[in-house]
């Protein structure tokens, strides 16, 4: 596909796809590596909010003035592809006329021949999607940090296999390396002897009868530190009402528990 005069696009002859390109809000550009000539489609201008006379259509202007400085290396690498390499897509930020820098998906493909190699590219505005992704990552980070600060962990029992899986935070509370795998019985053994029977009964009841629990027990870590834990368990049931997974969230409440005891 090449850009011809009047911002027309041709593919295999005279089939024009300008309307299609504009309909999907995509900007197209073409760069002749030998002559340094650059052609921008009308959609390229409009997607950035410019009119054709607002900015010069040169590679130097694009690279120095429109492309965000942190994204220059990754964009430059996408241009340095071999002639027969597949197209490469990268995320870059470009300076728009009225909305500041926005995120765009840039796809680049080198084509032509050695005598006249060219690069054709497209840009698609993905700013809103990128912001949602960044927000999700931020929320995930805040969620993990909140769990860490609150000293909350969890475990999950697969009823069919009778295997237990601990969260990363649970290993921290257990003071165990996360490479160590525990059985249900080994997990229960971390509770002080006077609480093991009650903990075992709570697990059996949630598996057999989907009965939730909310308990406070003394717990001894792998490093022999004694702490108070609050454990809350719920059942995940199938369409027949049978428990298929037992989940438990527990929190280190040692500081709170000892404060309560001091008051009493």
Short mmCIF file of N, CA and C in Angstrom, two decimals, residues 144 147-148 151-154 166-175 250:
data_model
loop_
_atom_site.label_atom_id
_atom_site.label_comp_id
_atom_site.label_asym_id
_atom_site.label_seq_id
_atom_site.Cartn_x
_atom_site.Cartn_y
_atom_site.Cartn_z
N UNK A 144 -2.25 -4.49 46.56
CA UNK A 144 -1.19 -5.33 47.13
C UNK A 144 -0.51 -4.64 48.30
N UNK A 147 -2.79 -4.80 51.36
CA UNK A 147 -2.74 -6.13 51.96
C UNK A 147 -1.46 -6.30 52.76
N UNK A 148 -0.36 -5.82 52.20
CA UNK A 148 0.93 -5.95 52.87
C UNK A 148 0.95 -5.18 54.18
N UNK A 151 -1.24 -6.72 56.81
CA UNK A 151 -0.80 -8.06 57.19
C UNK A 151 -1.91 -9.08 56.98
N UNK A 152 -2.42 -9.09 55.75
CA UNK A 152 -3.50 -10.00 55.38
C UNK A 152 -2.97 -11.03 54.39
N UNK A 153 -3.30 -12.28 54.62
CA UNK A 153 -2.93 -13.37 53.73
C UNK A 153 -4.13 -14.24 53.44
N UNK A 154 -3.92 -15.28 52.67
CA UNK A 154 -5.03 -16.17 52.36
C UNK A 154 -4.56 -17.53 51.91
N UNK A 166 -1.23 -21.29 49.22
CA UNK A 166 -1.09 -20.10 50.05
C UNK A 166 -0.74 -18.89 49.19
N UNK A 167 -1.25 -17.72 49.56
CA UNK A 167 -0.88 -16.49 48.86
C UNK A 167 0.54 -16.08 49.27
N UNK A 168 1.10 -15.16 48.49
CA UNK A 168 2.45 -14.67 48.81
C UNK A 168 2.48 -14.03 50.19
N UNK A 169 1.43 -13.29 50.53
CA UNK A 169 1.36 -12.63 51.83
C UNK A 169 1.23 -13.66 52.95
N UNK A 170 0.58 -14.79 52.66
CA UNK A 170 0.44 -15.84 53.67
C UNK A 170 1.82 -16.41 54.05
N UNK A 171 2.65 -16.59 53.04
CA UNK A 171 4.01 -17.08 53.33
C UNK A 171 4.76 -16.09 54.22
N UNK A 172 4.53 -14.80 54.00
CA UNK A 172 5.17 -13.80 54.85
C UNK A 172 4.70 -13.93 56.29
N UNK A 173 3.40 -14.13 56.48
CA UNK A 173 2.87 -14.28 57.83
C UNK A 173 3.36 -15.58 58.47
N UNK A 174 3.43 -16.65 57.67
CA UNK A 174 3.95 -17.93 58.17
C UNK A 174 5.46 -17.86 58.42
N UNK A 175 6.11 -16.83 57.85
CA UNK A 175 7.57 -16.70 57.88
C UNK A 175 8.24 -17.92 57.24
N UNK A 250 -6.97 -14.49 56.24
CA UNK A 250 -6.57 -14.32 57.64
C UNK A 250 -5.68 -13.09 57.79
#
